[in-house]
Amino acid sequence: MSATVPLLQADDAVRIAHVRAPRWISHPAAGAAHDAMRLLLERPRSLRPRGLLLAGPYHNGKTMIAERFAVEHLRAADQQKVWVIQTREGAGLSHFYASILSGLRAPQAAGWRSLSRAGDQVDHLLERLKPRLLIFDEFHSALRGRRQDVKAIFSFLRRIARVHDISPVLVGEIAIYDAVHDTDEMGSRFDTIPIPRWPYDEEFATLLDSLEASLPLAEASDLSREPLAKIIHDLSEGLIGEVVEIVTRAAVAAISRGEGRITGATLWDLGYVPLSRRRNSALRHDMT
């Protein structure tokens, strides 16, 4: 809490803005993912460079892990070697090429829908920029087309690995693991770092301690102890994005009420509906 002590004297608006600001929370799965990406970044040249999968459920911090690695690399590197590509919705190579061109900040010519022109432009950029890692976030978006479209995308990934010595990092939901391991040819090219739901254990308590330390609250909330830890775990269903959202809302509520800490009443008063139950929530019922 020491880093937030100066904020305790600030007005409520400043404290709430601090609580709502994005924050990085290191944890074992994130550390393992960063170590794996660092090894790929520092590897020698190879005719068959390996790739990496970061796979897990929705809203579990995968994007933040990837983006944090890219930012840390950019701060330390003389030349950018890691690029994050936001995979666009849509089937086939044309959408996939468009994702890459956008991620590499390339102007997209009017004829980008021509596969040959788009492919030539992508190759030209890769040759000029010489990335070592291309991180494809939300890669499951590229798997929603026909089987032949998915095969074409995987063929493209194999080719840029071979021709441009690039290690692809595929980030997304568990479907990407199934798709990659659909054939031994692709499965043999990728290592996997799972980003699973958090069990209710000591590591989850440590996560809550880290979150609490970033909150400008005057009193200790003891989020990592019963009963608050169990309430937060049940509401979040072990998803780190949900944990952060719950704690953020609770801290904002406490500050707004003039309270010095988060209590069980603070959490229950949020009326927070776990992700798995939102489809059948009372809010939806009110719409019918």
Short mmCIF file of C-alpha atoms in Angstrom, two decimals:
data_model
loop_
_atom_site.label_atom_id
_atom_site.label_comp_id
_atom_site.label_asym_id
_atom_site.label_seq_id
_atom_site.Cartn_x
_atom_site.Cartn_y
_atom_site.Cartn_z
CA MET A 1 0.00 0.00 0.00
CA SER A 2 3.03 2.32 0.46
CA ALA A 3 3.10 3.34 -3.21
CA THR A 4 -0.45 4.62 -2.94
CA VAL A 5 -0.02 6.53 0.37
CA PRO A 6 0.37 9.93 -1.36
CA LEU A 7 -2.98 9.34 -3.08
CA LEU A 8 -4.81 9.01 0.23
CA GLN A 9 -4.83 12.78 0.55
CA ALA A 10 -6.11 13.29 -3.00
CA ASP A 11 -9.76 13.97 -3.74
CA ASP A 12 -12.11 11.12 -4.58
CA ALA A 13 -12.03 11.73 -8.34
CA VAL A 14 -8.24 11.33 -8.45
CA ARG A 15 -8.32 8.19 -6.32
CA ILE A 16 -11.09 6.65 -8.44
CA ALA A 17 -9.18 7.45 -11.65
CA HIS A 18 -6.16 5.65 -10.20
CA VAL A 19 -8.26 2.60 -9.30
CA ARG A 20 -9.77 2.43 -12.79
CA ALA A 21 -6.43 2.81 -14.61
CA PRO A 22 -5.07 -0.35 -16.29
CA ARG A 23 -2.53 -2.19 -14.15
CA TRP A 24 -0.09 -5.03 -14.74
CA ILE A 25 -0.21 -7.90 -12.25
CA SER A 26 2.57 -10.45 -12.58
CA HIS A 27 1.73 -14.09 -11.85
CA PRO A 28 3.27 -17.53 -12.54
CA ALA A 29 1.51 -18.18 -15.87
CA ALA A 30 2.47 -14.72 -17.10
CA GLY A 31 6.07 -15.31 -16.06
CA ALA A 32 6.17 -18.65 -17.88
CA ALA A 33 4.71 -17.05 -21.03
CA HIS A 34 7.23 -14.20 -20.95
CA ASP A 35 10.12 -16.64 -20.44
CA ALA A 36 8.96 -18.73 -23.40
CA MET A 37 8.62 -15.68 -25.66
CA ARG A 38 12.02 -14.41 -24.54
CA LEU A 39 13.62 -17.71 -25.55
CA LEU A 40 12.03 -17.46 -28.98
CA LEU A 41 13.19 -13.87 -29.34
CA GLU A 42 16.79 -14.73 -28.41
CA ARG A 43 17.07 -18.02 -30.31
CA PRO A 44 19.59 -18.48 -33.15
CA ARG A 45 18.42 -18.56 -36.73
CA SER A 46 16.61 -21.73 -37.71
CA LEU A 47 15.18 -23.36 -40.81
CA ARG A 48 12.16 -24.48 -38.76
CA PRO A 49 11.63 -22.00 -35.91
CA ARG A 50 9.13 -23.06 -33.30
CA GLY A 51 6.03 -21.13 -32.35
CA LEU A 52 4.07 -20.73 -29.15
CA LEU A 53 0.44 -21.00 -28.07
CA LEU A 54 -0.98 -18.95 -25.21
CA ALA A 55 -4.38 -20.57 -24.74
CA GLY A 56 -7.06 -20.30 -22.11
CA PRO A 57 -10.58 -19.11 -21.36
CA TYR A 58 -11.97 -15.70 -22.25
CA HIS A 59 -11.17 -12.70 -20.00
CA ASN A 60 -8.20 -14.36 -18.34
CA GLY A 61 -5.41 -11.88 -19.10
CA LYS A 62 -3.86 -13.42 -22.22
CA THR A 63 -3.88 -10.18 -24.21
CA MET A 64 -2.29 -8.24 -21.36
CA ILE A 65 0.47 -10.86 -21.07
CA ALA A 66 1.27 -10.55 -24.77
CA GLU A 67 1.08 -6.76 -24.87
CA ARG A 68 3.20 -6.40 -21.74
CA PHE A 69 5.96 -8.51 -23.31
CA ALA A 70 5.85 -6.45 -26.50
CA VAL A 71 6.03 -3.16 -24.58
CA GLU A 72 8.93 -4.32 -22.42
CA HIS A 73 10.79 -5.44 -25.54
CA LEU A 74 10.15 -2.13 -27.27
CA ARG A 75 11.49 -0.18 -24.29
CA ALA A 76 14.75 -2.14 -24.27
CA ALA A 77 15.38 -2.85 -27.96
CA ASP A 78 17.24 -0.76 -30.51
CA GLN A 79 15.02 -2.20 -33.24
CA GLN A 80 11.51 -3.55 -32.87
CA LYS A 81 11.50 -7.31 -33.27
CA VAL A 82 8.13 -8.11 -31.65
CA TRP A 83 4.85 -7.05 -33.24
CA VAL A 84 1.32 -7.64 -31.95
CA ILE A 85 -1.26 -8.41 -34.63
CA GLN A 86 -4.94 -8.07 -33.72
CA THR A 87 -6.55 -10.89 -35.68
CA ARG A 88 -9.64 -9.63 -37.48
CA GLU A 89 -12.96 -11.37 -37.59
CA GLY A 90 -13.50 -13.09 -40.88
CA ALA A 91 -12.46 -16.18 -42.73
CA GLY A 92 -9.65 -16.70 -45.17
CA LEU A 93 -6.27 -15.28 -46.04
CA SER A 94 -7.60 -11.91 -47.19
CA HIS A 95 -8.77 -11.02 -43.67
CA PHE A 96 -5.63 -12.51 -42.16
CA TYR A 97 -3.41 -10.45 -44.47
CA ALA A 98 -5.43 -7.36 -43.57
CA SER A 99 -4.78 -8.06 -39.89
CA ILE A 100 -1.04 -8.24 -40.50
CA LEU A 101 -0.94 -5.11 -42.65
CA SER A 102 -2.83 -3.21 -39.97
CA GLY A 103 -0.63 -4.56 -37.17
CA LEU A 104 2.52 -3.59 -39.06
CA ARG A 105 1.00 -0.14 -39.59
CA ALA A 106 1.09 -0.42 -43.36
CA PRO A 107 -1.11 1.63 -45.67
CA GLN A 108 -3.63 -0.74 -47.23
CA ALA A 109 -3.97 -0.20 -50.94
CA ALA A 110 -7.37 -0.29 -52.57
CA GLY A 111 -6.50 -3.64 -54.08
CA TRP A 112 -5.59 -5.40 -50.81
CA ARG A 113 -8.40 -7.89 -51.36
CA SER A 114 -6.33 -9.33 -54.18
CA LEU A 115 -4.59 -12.20 -52.40
CA SER A 116 -1.50 -11.99 -54.56
CA ARG A 117 -1.06 -8.23 -54.02
CA ALA A 118 -1.72 -8.50 -50.30
CA GLY A 119 0.66 -11.44 -50.00
CA ASP A 120 3.39 -9.54 -51.84
CA GLN A 121 2.91 -6.54 -49.57
CA VAL A 122 3.10 -8.70 -46.44
CA ASP A 123 6.28 -10.39 -47.69
CA HIS A 124 7.83 -7.01 -48.51
CA LEU A 125 7.08 -5.68 -45.02
CA LEU A 126 8.39 -8.78 -43.29
CA GLU A 127 11.59 -8.63 -45.30
CA ARG A 128 12.07 -4.97 -44.44
CA LEU A 129 11.09 -5.06 -40.76
CA LYS A 130 12.63 -8.46 -39.99
CA PRO A 131 10.49 -9.31 -36.94
CA ARG A 132 11.42 -12.33 -34.84
CA LEU A 133 8.02 -12.72 -33.15
CA LEU A 134 4.60 -12.04 -34.59
CA ILE A 135 2.01 -12.25 -31.81
CA PHE A 136 -1.45 -12.95 -33.21
CA ASP A 137 -3.94 -11.92 -30.53
CA GLU A 138 -7.50 -13.29 -30.67
CA PHE A 139 -6.24 -15.88 -33.15
CA HIS A 140 -9.43 -17.93 -32.70
CA SER A 141 -11.09 -15.26 -34.87
CA ALA A 142 -9.23 -16.74 -37.84
CA LEU A 143 -10.58 -20.24 -37.21
CA ARG A 144 -14.24 -19.55 -37.91
CA GLY A 145 -14.14 -20.14 -41.62
CA ARG A 146 -14.10 -23.21 -43.78
CA ARG A 147 -11.52 -25.91 -43.15
CA GLN A 148 -9.65 -24.96 -46.32
CA ASP A 149 -9.39 -21.33 -45.10
CA VAL A 150 -7.84 -22.47 -41.81
CA LYS A 151 -5.43 -24.75 -43.68
CA ALA A 152 -4.35 -21.80 -45.86
CA ILE A 153 -3.63 -19.67 -42.78
CA PHE A 154 -1.57 -22.43 -41.17
CA SER A 155 0.30 -22.91 -44.44
CA PHE A 156 1.07 -19.19 -44.43
CA LEU A 157 2.39 -19.41 -40.84
CA ARG A 158 4.68 -22.27 -41.82
CA ARG A 159 5.95 -20.31 -44.79
CA ILE A 160 6.81 -17.10 -42.90
CA ALA A 161 8.60 -19.21 -40.31
CA ARG A 162 10.67 -20.89 -43.01
CA VAL A 163 11.22 -17.91 -45.31
CA HIS A 164 11.47 -15.04 -42.80
CA ASP A 165 12.67 -16.91 -39.68
CA ILE A 166 9.64 -15.73 -37.67
CA SER A 167 8.23 -17.46 -34.61
CA PRO A 168 4.44 -17.06 -34.55
CA VAL A 169 2.79 -16.69 -31.14
CA LEU A 170 -0.91 -17.57 -31.26
CA VAL A 171 -3.00 -16.11 -28.44
CA GLY A 172 -6.61 -17.01 -27.88
CA GLU A 173 -9.24 -19.35 -26.54
CA ILE A 174 -8.82 -23.09 -26.17
CA ALA A 175 -10.04 -23.64 -29.75
CA ILE A 176 -6.62 -22.60 -31.07
CA TYR A 177 -5.01 -25.51 -29.24
CA ASP A 178 -7.47 -27.93 -30.84
CA ALA A 179 -6.96 -26.44 -34.28
CA VAL A 180 -3.16 -26.51 -34.12
CA HIS A 181 -3.12 -30.10 -32.86
CA ASP A 182 -5.59 -31.25 -35.48
CA THR A 183 -2.54 -32.41 -37.45
CA ASP A 184 0.85 -33.62 -36.25
CA GLU A 185 2.50 -31.31 -38.77
CA MET A 186 1.27 -28.18 -37.01
CA GLY A 187 1.26 -29.62 -33.50
CA SER A 188 4.97 -30.44 -33.72
CA ARG A 189 5.80 -26.79 -34.42
CA PHE A 190 4.28 -25.21 -31.32
CA ASP A 191 4.87 -25.27 -27.60
CA THR A 192 1.95 -24.39 -25.34
CA ILE A 193 1.69 -22.20 -22.25
CA PRO A 194 -1.78 -22.68 -20.72
CA ILE A 195 -3.41 -19.67 -19.09
CA PRO A 196 -6.00 -21.52 -16.98
CA ARG A 197 -8.59 -20.31 -14.53
CA TRP A 198 -7.21 -19.59 -11.08
CA PRO A 199 -7.87 -22.25 -8.46
CA TYR A 200 -8.72 -21.13 -4.96
CA ASP A 201 -5.24 -21.43 -3.47
CA GLU A 202 -2.22 -19.52 -2.16
CA GLU A 203 -1.40 -18.08 -5.58
CA PHE A 204 -4.90 -16.63 -5.79
CA ALA A 205 -4.38 -15.07 -2.35
CA THR A 206 -1.09 -13.57 -3.57
CA LEU A 207 -2.90 -12.12 -6.58
CA LEU A 208 -5.41 -10.43 -4.26
CA ASP A 209 -2.59 -9.07 -2.10
CA SER A 210 -0.99 -7.53 -5.21
CA LEU A 211 -4.28 -5.95 -6.23
CA GLU A 212 -4.96 -4.58 -2.77
CA ALA A 213 -1.49 -3.03 -2.61
CA SER A 214 -2.38 -0.89 -5.62
CA LEU A 215 -5.57 0.53 -4.07
CA PRO A 216 -5.57 4.00 -2.45
CA LEU A 217 -7.65 2.92 0.57
CA ALA A 218 -6.82 4.08 4.08
CA GLU A 219 -7.44 0.74 5.81
CA ALA A 220 -6.46 -2.85 5.06
CA SER A 221 -9.28 -4.78 3.40
CA ASP A 222 -7.58 -8.19 3.78
CA LEU A 223 -8.90 -9.31 0.41
CA SER A 224 -6.73 -12.45 0.49
CA ARG A 225 -8.41 -13.77 3.65
CA GLU A 226 -11.75 -15.41 4.27
CA PRO A 227 -14.49 -14.54 3.65
CA LEU A 228 -13.59 -11.89 1.06
CA ALA A 229 -11.21 -14.10 -0.94
CA LYS A 230 -13.88 -16.79 -1.34
CA ILE A 231 -16.52 -14.27 -2.37
CA ILE A 232 -14.23 -12.79 -5.02
CA HIS A 233 -13.23 -16.22 -6.32
CA ASP A 234 -16.85 -17.37 -6.58
CA LEU A 235 -17.97 -14.20 -8.37
CA SER A 236 -14.96 -14.17 -10.72
CA GLU A 237 -15.07 -17.92 -11.44
CA GLY A 238 -11.27 -17.85 -11.37
CA LEU A 239 -10.88 -15.45 -14.33
CA ILE A 240 -8.28 -12.77 -13.72
CA GLY A 241 -10.11 -10.17 -15.80
CA GLU A 242 -13.19 -10.71 -13.67
CA VAL A 243 -11.14 -10.51 -10.45
CA VAL A 244 -9.72 -7.14 -11.47
CA GLU A 245 -13.17 -5.86 -12.47
CA ILE A 246 -14.75 -6.93 -9.17
CA VAL A 247 -11.99 -5.42 -7.02
CA THR A 248 -12.02 -2.24 -9.11
CA ARG A 249 -15.77 -1.78 -8.71
CA ALA A 250 -15.59 -2.53 -5.00
CA ALA A 251 -12.78 -0.02 -4.45
CA VAL A 252 -14.67 2.67 -6.37
CA ALA A 253 -17.77 1.95 -4.30
CA ALA A 254 -15.80 2.18 -1.04
CA ILE A 255 -14.22 5.51 -2.02
CA SER A 256 -17.56 6.91 -3.18
CA ARG A 257 -19.15 6.02 0.16
CA GLY A 258 -16.29 7.50 2.16
CA GLU A 259 -15.28 4.09 3.49
CA GLY A 260 -11.68 3.20 4.23
CA ARG A 261 -11.74 -0.41 3.05
CA ILE A 262 -13.60 -3.06 1.07
CA THR A 263 -15.90 -5.27 3.12
CA GLY A 264 -18.14 -8.22 2.42
CA ALA A 265 -21.08 -5.82 2.26
CA THR A 266 -19.23 -3.77 -0.36
CA LEU A 267 -18.84 -6.85 -2.55
CA TRP A 268 -22.40 -8.10 -2.18
CA ASP A 269 -23.85 -4.64 -2.80
CA LEU A 270 -22.23 -4.65 -6.25
CA GLY A 271 -24.86 -7.15 -7.41
CA TYR A 272 -22.13 -8.69 -9.55
CA VAL A 273 -23.32 -11.52 -11.80
CA PRO A 274 -20.68 -14.18 -12.65
CA LEU A 275 -19.88 -14.50 -16.34
CA SER A 276 -21.44 -17.95 -16.70
CA ARG A 277 -24.78 -16.69 -15.40
CA ARG A 278 -25.11 -13.46 -17.36
CA ARG A 279 -26.95 -15.04 -20.25
CA ASN A 280 -29.76 -15.98 -17.86
CA SER A 281 -29.49 -12.97 -15.59
CA ALA A 282 -32.39 -10.94 -14.25
CA LEU A 283 -31.35 -8.11 -16.59
CA ARG A 284 -32.04 -10.27 -19.63
CA HIS A 285 -35.33 -11.37 -18.14
CA ASP A 286 -36.38 -7.72 -17.83
CA MET A 287 -35.86 -7.29 -21.60
CA THR A 288 -38.46 -9.89 -22.54
#
